[in-house]
Coordinates of C-alpha atoms and ligand atoms in Angstrom, one line a residue:
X1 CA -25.9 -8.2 11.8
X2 CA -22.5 -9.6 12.5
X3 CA -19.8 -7.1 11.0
X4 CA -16.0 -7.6 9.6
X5 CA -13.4 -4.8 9.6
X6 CA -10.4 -5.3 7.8
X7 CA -7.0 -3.4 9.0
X8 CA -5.3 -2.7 12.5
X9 CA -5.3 1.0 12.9
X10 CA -6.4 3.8 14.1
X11 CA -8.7 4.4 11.4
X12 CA -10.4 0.9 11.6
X13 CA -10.9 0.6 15.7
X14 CA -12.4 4.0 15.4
X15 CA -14.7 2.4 12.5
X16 CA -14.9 -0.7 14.7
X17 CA -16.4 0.9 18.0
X18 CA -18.8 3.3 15.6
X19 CA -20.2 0.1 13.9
X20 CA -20.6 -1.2 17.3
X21 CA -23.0 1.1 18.9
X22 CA -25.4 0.5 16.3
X23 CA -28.5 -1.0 17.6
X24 CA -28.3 -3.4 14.4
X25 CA -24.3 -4.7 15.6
X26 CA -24.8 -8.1 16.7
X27 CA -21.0 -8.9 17.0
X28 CA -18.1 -6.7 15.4
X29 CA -14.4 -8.3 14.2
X30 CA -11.6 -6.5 13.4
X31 CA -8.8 -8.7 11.1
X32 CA -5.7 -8.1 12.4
X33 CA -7.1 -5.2 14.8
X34 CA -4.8 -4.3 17.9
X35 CA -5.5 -3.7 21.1
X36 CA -8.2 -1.6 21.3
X37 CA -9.9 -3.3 18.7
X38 CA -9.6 -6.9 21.7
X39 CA -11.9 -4.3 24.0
X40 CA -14.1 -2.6 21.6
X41 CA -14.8 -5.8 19.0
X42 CA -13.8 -9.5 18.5
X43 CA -10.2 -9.8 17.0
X44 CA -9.9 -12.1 14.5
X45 CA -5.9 -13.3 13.4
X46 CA -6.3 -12.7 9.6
X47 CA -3.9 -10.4 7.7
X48 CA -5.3 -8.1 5.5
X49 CA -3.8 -9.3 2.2
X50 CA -4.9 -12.3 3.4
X51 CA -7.9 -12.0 0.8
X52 CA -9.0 -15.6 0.3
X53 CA -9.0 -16.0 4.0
X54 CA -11.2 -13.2 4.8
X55 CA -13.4 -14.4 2.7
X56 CA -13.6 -18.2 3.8
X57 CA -14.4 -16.3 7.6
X58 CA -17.1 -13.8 6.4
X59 CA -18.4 -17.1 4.6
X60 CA -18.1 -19.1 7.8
X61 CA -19.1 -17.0 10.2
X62 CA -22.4 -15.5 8.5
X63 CA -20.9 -12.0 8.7
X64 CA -23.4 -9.5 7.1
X65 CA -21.0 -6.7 6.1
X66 CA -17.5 -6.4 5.5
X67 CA -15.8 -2.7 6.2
X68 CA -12.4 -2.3 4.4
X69 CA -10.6 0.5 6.3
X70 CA -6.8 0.3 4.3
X71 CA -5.8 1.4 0.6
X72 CA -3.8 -1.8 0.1
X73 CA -6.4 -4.6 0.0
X74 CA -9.1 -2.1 -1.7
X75 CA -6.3 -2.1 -4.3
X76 CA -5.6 -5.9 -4.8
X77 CA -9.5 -6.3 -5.3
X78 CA -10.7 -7.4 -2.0
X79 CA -14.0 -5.6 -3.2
X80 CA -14.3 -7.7 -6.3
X81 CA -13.1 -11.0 -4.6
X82 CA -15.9 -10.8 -1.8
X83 CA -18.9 -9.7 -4.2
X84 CA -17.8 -12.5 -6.3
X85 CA -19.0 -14.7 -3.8
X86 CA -22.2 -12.4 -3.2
X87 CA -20.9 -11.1 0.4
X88 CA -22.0 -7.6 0.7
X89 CA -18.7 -5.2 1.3
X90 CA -17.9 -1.5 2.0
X91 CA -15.3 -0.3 -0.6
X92 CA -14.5 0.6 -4.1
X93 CA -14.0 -2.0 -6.6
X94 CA -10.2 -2.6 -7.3
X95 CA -10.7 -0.5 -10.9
X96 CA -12.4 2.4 -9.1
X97 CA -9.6 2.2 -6.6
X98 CA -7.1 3.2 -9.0
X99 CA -8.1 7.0 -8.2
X100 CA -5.3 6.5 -4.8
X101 CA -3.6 3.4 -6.6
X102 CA -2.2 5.3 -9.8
X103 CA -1.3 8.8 -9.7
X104 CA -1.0 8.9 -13.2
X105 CA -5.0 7.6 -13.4
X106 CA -6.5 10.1 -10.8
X107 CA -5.0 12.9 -12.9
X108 CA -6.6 11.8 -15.8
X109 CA -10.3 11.3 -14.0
X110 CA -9.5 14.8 -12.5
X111 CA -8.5 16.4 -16.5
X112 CA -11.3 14.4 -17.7
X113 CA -13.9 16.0 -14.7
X114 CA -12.8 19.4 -15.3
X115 CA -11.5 19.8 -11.6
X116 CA -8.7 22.1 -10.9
X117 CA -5.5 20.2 -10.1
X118 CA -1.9 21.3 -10.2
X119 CA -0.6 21.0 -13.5
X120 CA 1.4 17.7 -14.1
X121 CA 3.6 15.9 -16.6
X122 CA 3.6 12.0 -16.9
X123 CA 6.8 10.1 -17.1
X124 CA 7.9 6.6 -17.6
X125 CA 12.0 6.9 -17.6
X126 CA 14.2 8.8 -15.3
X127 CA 16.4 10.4 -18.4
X128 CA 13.0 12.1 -20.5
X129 CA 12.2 13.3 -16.7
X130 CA 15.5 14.9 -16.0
X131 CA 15.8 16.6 -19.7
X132 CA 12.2 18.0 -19.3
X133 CA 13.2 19.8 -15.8
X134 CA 16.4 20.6 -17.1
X135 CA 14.7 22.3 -19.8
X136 CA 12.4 24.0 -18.5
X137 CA 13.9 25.2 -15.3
X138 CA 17.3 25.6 -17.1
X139 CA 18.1 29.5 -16.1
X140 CA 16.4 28.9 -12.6
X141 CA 18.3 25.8 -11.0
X142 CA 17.4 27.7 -7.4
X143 CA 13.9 28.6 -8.3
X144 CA 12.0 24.8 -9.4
X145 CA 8.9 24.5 -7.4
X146 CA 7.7 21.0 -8.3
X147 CA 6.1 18.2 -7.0
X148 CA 7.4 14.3 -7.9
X149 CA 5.2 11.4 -7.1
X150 CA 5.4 7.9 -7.7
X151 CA 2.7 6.6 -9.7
X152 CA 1.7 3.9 -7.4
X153 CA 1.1 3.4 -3.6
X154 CA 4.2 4.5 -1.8
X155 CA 2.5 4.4 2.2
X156 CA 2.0 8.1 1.8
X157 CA 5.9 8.6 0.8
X158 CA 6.0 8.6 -2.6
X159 CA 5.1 12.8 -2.7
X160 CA 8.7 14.3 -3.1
X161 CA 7.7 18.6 -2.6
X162 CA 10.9 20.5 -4.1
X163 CA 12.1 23.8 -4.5
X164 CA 15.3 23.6 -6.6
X165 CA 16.6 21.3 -9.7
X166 CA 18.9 19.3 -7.4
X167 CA 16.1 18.6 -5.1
X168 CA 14.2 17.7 -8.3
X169 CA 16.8 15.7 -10.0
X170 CA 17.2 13.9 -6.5
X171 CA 13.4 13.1 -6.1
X172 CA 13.6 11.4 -9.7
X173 CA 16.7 9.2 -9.2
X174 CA 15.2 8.0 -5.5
X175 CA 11.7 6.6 -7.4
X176 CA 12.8 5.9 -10.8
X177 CA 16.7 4.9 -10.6
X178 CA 16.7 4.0 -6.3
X179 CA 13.4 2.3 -7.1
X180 CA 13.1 3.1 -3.1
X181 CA 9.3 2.3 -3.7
X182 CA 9.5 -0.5 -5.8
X183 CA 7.6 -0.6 -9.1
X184 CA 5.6 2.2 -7.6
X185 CA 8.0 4.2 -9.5
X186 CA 7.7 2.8 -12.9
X187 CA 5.7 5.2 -13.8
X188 CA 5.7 8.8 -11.9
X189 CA 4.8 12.7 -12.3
X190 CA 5.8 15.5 -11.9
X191 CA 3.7 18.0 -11.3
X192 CA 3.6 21.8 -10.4
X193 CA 4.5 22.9 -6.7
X194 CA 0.9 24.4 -5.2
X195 CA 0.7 27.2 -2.2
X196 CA -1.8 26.9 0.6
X197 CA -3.4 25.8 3.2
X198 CA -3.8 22.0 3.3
X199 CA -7.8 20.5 4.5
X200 CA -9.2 16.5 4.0
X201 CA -12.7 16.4 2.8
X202 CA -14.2 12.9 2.5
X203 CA -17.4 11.7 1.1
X204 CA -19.4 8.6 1.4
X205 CA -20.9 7.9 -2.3
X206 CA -22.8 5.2 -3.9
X207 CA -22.0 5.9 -6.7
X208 CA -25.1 8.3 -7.4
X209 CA -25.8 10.0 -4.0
X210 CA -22.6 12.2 -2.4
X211 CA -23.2 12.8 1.3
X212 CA -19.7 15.4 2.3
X213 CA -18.1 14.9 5.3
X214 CA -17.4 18.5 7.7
X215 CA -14.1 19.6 6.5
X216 CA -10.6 17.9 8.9
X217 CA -7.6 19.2 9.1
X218 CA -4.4 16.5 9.6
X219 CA -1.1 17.3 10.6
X220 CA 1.4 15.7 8.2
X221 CA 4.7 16.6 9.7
X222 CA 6.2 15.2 13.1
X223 CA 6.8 18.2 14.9
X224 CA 5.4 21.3 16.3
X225 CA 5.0 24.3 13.8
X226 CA 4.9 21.8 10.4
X227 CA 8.2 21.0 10.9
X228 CA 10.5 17.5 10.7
X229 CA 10.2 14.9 8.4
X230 CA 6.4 13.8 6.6
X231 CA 4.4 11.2 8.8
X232 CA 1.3 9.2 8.2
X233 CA -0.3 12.1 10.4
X234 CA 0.4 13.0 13.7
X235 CA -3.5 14.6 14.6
X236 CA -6.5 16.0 13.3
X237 CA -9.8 17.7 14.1
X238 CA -12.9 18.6 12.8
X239 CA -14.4 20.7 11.2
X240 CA -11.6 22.9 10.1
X241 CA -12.5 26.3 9.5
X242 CA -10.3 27.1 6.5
X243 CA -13.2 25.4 5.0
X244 CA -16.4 27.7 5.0
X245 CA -19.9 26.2 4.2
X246 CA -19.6 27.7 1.0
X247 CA -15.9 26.5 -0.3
X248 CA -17.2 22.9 1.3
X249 CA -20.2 23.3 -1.3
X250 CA -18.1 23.9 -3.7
X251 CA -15.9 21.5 -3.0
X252 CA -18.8 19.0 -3.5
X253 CA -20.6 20.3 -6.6
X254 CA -17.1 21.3 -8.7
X255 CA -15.1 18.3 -7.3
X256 CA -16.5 15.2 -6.1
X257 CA -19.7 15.3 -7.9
X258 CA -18.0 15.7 -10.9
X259 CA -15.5 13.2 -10.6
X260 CA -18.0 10.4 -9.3
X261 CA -19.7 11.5 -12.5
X262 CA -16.8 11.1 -14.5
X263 CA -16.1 7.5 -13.3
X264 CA -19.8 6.3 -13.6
X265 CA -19.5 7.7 -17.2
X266 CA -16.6 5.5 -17.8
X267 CA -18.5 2.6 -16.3
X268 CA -16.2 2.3 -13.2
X269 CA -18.2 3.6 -10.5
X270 CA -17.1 4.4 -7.7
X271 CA -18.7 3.3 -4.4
X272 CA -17.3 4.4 -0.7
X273 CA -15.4 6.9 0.7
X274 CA -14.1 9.2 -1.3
X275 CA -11.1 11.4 0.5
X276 CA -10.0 14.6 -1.6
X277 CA -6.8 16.0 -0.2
X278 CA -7.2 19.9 -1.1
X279 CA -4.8 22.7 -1.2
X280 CA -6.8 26.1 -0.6
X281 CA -4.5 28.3 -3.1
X282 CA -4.6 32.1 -3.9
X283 CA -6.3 30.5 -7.3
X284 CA -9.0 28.9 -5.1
X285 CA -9.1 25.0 -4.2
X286 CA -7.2 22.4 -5.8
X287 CA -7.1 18.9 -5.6
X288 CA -3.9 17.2 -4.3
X289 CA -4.3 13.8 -4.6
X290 CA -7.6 11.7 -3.9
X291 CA -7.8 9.0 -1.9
X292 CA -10.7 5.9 -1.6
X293 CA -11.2 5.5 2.3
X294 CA -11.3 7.2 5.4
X295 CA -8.1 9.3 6.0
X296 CA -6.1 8.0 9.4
X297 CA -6.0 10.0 11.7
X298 CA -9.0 12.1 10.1
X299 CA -11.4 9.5 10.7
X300 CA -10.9 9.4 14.3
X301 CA -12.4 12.7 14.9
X302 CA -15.2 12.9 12.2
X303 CA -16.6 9.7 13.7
X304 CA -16.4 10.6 17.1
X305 CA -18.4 13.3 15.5
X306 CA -21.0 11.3 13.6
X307 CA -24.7 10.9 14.9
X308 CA -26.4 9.2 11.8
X309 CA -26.5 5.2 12.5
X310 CA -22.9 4.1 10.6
X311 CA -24.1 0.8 10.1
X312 CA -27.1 2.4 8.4
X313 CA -25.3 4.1 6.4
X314 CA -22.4 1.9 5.3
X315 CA -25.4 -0.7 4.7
X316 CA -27.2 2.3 2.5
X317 CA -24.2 2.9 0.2
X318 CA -23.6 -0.9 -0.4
X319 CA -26.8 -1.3 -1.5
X320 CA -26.8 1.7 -3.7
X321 CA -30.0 3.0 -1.9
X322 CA -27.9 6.0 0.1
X323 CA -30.3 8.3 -1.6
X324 CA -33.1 7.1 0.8
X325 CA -30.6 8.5 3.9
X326 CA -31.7 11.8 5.1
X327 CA -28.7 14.1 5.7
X328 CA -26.2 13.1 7.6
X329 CA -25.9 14.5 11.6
X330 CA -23.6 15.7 13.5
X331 CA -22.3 16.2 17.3
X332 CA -22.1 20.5 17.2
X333 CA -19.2 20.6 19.1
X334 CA -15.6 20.0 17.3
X335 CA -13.4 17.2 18.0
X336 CA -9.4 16.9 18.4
X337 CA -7.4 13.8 17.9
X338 CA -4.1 14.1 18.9
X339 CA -1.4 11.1 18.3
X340 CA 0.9 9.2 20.4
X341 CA 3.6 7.9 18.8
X342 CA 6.9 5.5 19.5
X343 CA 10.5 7.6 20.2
X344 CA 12.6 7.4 16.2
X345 CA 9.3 7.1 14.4
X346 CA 8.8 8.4 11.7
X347 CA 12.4 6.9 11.7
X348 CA 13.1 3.3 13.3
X349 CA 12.0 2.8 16.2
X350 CA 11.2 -0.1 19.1
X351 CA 8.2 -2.1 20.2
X352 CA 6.9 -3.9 22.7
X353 CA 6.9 -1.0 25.3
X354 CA 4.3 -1.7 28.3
X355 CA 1.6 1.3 27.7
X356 CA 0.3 2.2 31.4
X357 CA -2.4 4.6 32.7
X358 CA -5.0 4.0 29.9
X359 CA -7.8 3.1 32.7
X360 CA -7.3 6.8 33.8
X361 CA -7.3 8.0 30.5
X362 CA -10.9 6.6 29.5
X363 CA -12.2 8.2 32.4
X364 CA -11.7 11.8 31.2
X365 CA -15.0 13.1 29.7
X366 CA -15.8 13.3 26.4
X367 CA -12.6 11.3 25.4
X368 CA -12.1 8.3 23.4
X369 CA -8.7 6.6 22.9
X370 CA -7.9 4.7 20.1
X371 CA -5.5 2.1 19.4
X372 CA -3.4 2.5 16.5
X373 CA 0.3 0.3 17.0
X374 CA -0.7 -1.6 20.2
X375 CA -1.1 -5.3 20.8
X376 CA -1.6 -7.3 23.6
X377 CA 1.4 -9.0 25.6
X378 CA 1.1 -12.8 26.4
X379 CA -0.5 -11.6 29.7
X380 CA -3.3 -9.2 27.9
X381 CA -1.6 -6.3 28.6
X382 CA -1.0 -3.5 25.8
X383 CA 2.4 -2.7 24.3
X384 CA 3.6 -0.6 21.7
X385 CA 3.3 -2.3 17.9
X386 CA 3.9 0.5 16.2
X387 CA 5.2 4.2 15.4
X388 CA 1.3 5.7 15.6
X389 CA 0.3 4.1 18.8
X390 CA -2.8 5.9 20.0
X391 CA -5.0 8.3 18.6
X392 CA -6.4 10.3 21.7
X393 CA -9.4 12.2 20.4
X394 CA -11.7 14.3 22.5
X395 CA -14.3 16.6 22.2
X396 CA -15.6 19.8 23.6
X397 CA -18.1 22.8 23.3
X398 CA -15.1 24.9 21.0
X399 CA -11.5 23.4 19.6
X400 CA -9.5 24.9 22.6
X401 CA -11.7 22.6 25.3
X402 CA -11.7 19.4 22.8
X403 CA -7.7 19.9 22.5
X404 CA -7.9 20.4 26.4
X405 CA -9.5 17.8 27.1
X406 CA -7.4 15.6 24.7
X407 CA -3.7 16.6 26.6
X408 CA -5.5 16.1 29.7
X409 CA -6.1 12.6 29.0
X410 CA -2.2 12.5 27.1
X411 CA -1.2 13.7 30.5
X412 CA -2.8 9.8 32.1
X413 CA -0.8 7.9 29.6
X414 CA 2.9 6.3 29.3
X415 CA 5.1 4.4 27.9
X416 CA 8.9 4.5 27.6
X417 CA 9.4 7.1 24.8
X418 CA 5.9 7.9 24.2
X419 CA 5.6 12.1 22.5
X420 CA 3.4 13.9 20.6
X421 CA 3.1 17.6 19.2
X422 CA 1.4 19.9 21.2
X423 CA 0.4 22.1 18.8
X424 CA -2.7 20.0 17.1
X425 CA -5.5 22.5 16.2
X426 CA -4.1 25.3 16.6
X427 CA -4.8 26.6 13.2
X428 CA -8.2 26.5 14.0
X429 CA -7.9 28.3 17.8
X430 CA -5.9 30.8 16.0
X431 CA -8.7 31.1 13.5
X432 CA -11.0 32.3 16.9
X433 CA -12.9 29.5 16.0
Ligands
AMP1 P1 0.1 13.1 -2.0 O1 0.8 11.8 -1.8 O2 -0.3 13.4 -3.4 O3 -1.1 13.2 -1.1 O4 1.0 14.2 -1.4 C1 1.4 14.1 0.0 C2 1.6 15.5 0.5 O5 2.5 16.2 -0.4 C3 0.3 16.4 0.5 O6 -0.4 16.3 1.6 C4 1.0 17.8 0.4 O7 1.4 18.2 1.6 C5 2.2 17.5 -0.5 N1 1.9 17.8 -1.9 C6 1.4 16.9 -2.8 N2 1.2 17.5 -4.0 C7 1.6 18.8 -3.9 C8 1.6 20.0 -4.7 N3 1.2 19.9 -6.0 N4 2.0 21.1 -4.2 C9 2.4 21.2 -2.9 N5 2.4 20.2 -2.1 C10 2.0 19.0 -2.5
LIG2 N1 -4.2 11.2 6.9 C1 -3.7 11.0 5.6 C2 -4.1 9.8 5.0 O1 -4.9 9.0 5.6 O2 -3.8 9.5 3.9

């Protein structure tokens, strides 16, 4: 079967090389892709939100399965535009994919599924925001834990954590007078400040069946100890053992069940990955936000992971048969993916930067780079396209040798301005795990 992936990141060559050591792979593109993507797979010079065009080359090129990996397009209905013309795709519809598109809906599936959630206020002006928190928190200005998030997608900035009524006041003027993320902000929330620690678990769903994911752990901010400024996510492993087996079961029948339930009920089903971002609290687990595909970098290590056929089961869940799957299988040993990213990011910052020493790199055991930011230069050589270039993910018998193995292979690789934090999975080798 000849197979389309759709996005340039980490996240999609990492899905790109899994699909492509299925036995059933015939040929694998990747629309943009990057670098890595030109190794492992077939590029194919198609934007993402280029929907009709991705459509006239799955038509035109007999492609048997298309594999969304980004939130934008699953949101402009690339789902619906490509089953409209009866070409099977991996994704929710763009109605189910309101549960990442609209804040302001996924906290309404979540009420309506009975699945604990930070308590949250909905609000369409900045002035009714800004009298309710200066209402509420008017005798504690310097005590105002509270979250405000755009209502729509903001590329993972439209969160605003505060901990006084300036901060909050600020955080309402930036989405609803700034408009910094457009009409993201037209409508937003504002919702209670949660404590905890912080753990991804994804799902694959067809809408009946839930198959969970082992629990990943990402590391939002850009520097060592959770510090700096919020990034797409500068590493992850798997699985994370502030997850047990028992809060992961949990987790699945008081969560995720629920909620797929809830959006079959209101006939939206959901079908694909489903992502719930969870804060462990002192109250036990709440969700933080869900989202409807594989997180980035998260994905990197869960697949390297992954021993059930992908293409199997990617097939199995578009044809709403992922019931007939057994359960799903695993690599024992945990995996690390640490990032590489471009000097400024998550600030400005340059591309075009030669990357060397990757040849030495792929010849460290048990270690797979992928391409995030990269492309290749007129010559075929890689250069820096991006702030996330490379996710460098490894694996070993415990956390400590994956993350080992992982720096080692860092160590092999350069470019001008290249870091990374040092400090991805610790967590866990602090757990003793
Ligand atoms: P979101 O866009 O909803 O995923 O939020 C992005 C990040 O903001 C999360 O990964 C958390 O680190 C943080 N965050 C979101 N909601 C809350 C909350 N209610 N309490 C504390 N932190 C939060
Ligand atoms: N790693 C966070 C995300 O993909 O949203």
């Amino acid at each position: 079967m000849k197979v389309l992936v759709v996005g340039s990141g980490g996240r999609e060559h990492a899905i790109a090389w899994k699909i492509g050591q299925s036995s059933r792979a015939t040929e694998v593109f990747v629309a943009p892709g990057n670098a890595g993507t030109a190794t492992d797979a077939q590029n194919v010079d198609i934007a993402m939100n280029d929907i009709s065009a991705l459509v006239k080359f799955a038509k035109e090129n007999d492609i048997g399965l298309t594999v969304v990996g980004p939130e934008i397009p699953l949101c402009d209905g690339i789902v619906d535009a490509f089953e409209s013309e009866n070409l099977k795709v991996f994704g929710p519809s763009k109605s189910a994919a309101q549960l990442e598109g609209s804040k302001v809906f996924c906290k309404n599936v979540l009420r309506s599924a009975d699945v604990p959630t930070a308590d949250f206020q909905e609000f369409k002006d900045a002035s009714t925001a800004e009298r309710y928190v200066n209402e509420r928190y008017a005798e504690t200005p310097n005590d105002c834990p509270l979250v405000v998030k755009a209502d729509g997608l903001a590329a993972g900035k439209g969160a605003i954590v505060c901990s006084t009524r300036d901060e909050v006041l600020e955080a309402i003027d930036i989405i609803a007078r700034q408009k910094q993320f457009g009409s993201a902000g037209d409508k937003m929330i504002i919702e209670d400040r949660l404590q905890g620690v912080e753990a991804s678990i994804l799902a694959i769903t067809d809408g009946r069946t839930i198959l969970t994911f082992p629990p990943a752990e990402d590391h939002k901010r850009a520097h060592d100890g959770d510090a700096g400024p919020n990034t797409g996510g500068m590493g992850a492993y798997c699985p994370t053992p502030s997850i047990d087996e028992k809060t992961l079961r949990w987790v699945e029948s008081s969560v995720l069940v629920p909620t797929v339930h809830v959006m079959k009920r209101q006939r939206n089903p959901f079908r694909g990955i489903l992502y719930a971002g969870m804060m462990m609290t002192p109250q036990g687990p709440k969700v933080l936000e869900y989202n409807v595909r594989f997180g980035d970098p998260e994905c990197q290590p869960l697949l390297m992971r992954m021993k059930t056929d992908f293409l199997d089961l990617l097939e199995a869940t578009v044809d709403r048969r992922l019931g007939e799957i057994g359960p799903l299988e695993w690599d024992e040993r945990p995996s690390v993916c640490v990032v590489m990213a471009s000097e400024g990011y998550p600030g400005e910052y340059e591309k075009g930067k030669p990357i060397r020493g990757l040849e030495e790199a792929a010849k460290i055991e048990d270690v797979k780079v992928f391409h995030a930011g990269t492309k290749l230069d007129g010559e075929g050589n890689p250069v820096t396209n991006g702030g996330r270039v490379l996710g460098v993910t490894a694996m070993g018998d415990t956390v400590s040798a994956a993350k080992l193995q992982a720096y080692k292979a860092i160590k092999c690789i350069r470019w001008d301005g290249a870091w990374c934090r040092k400090d991805i999975s610790d967590k866990a080798i602090t757990m003793n795990i």
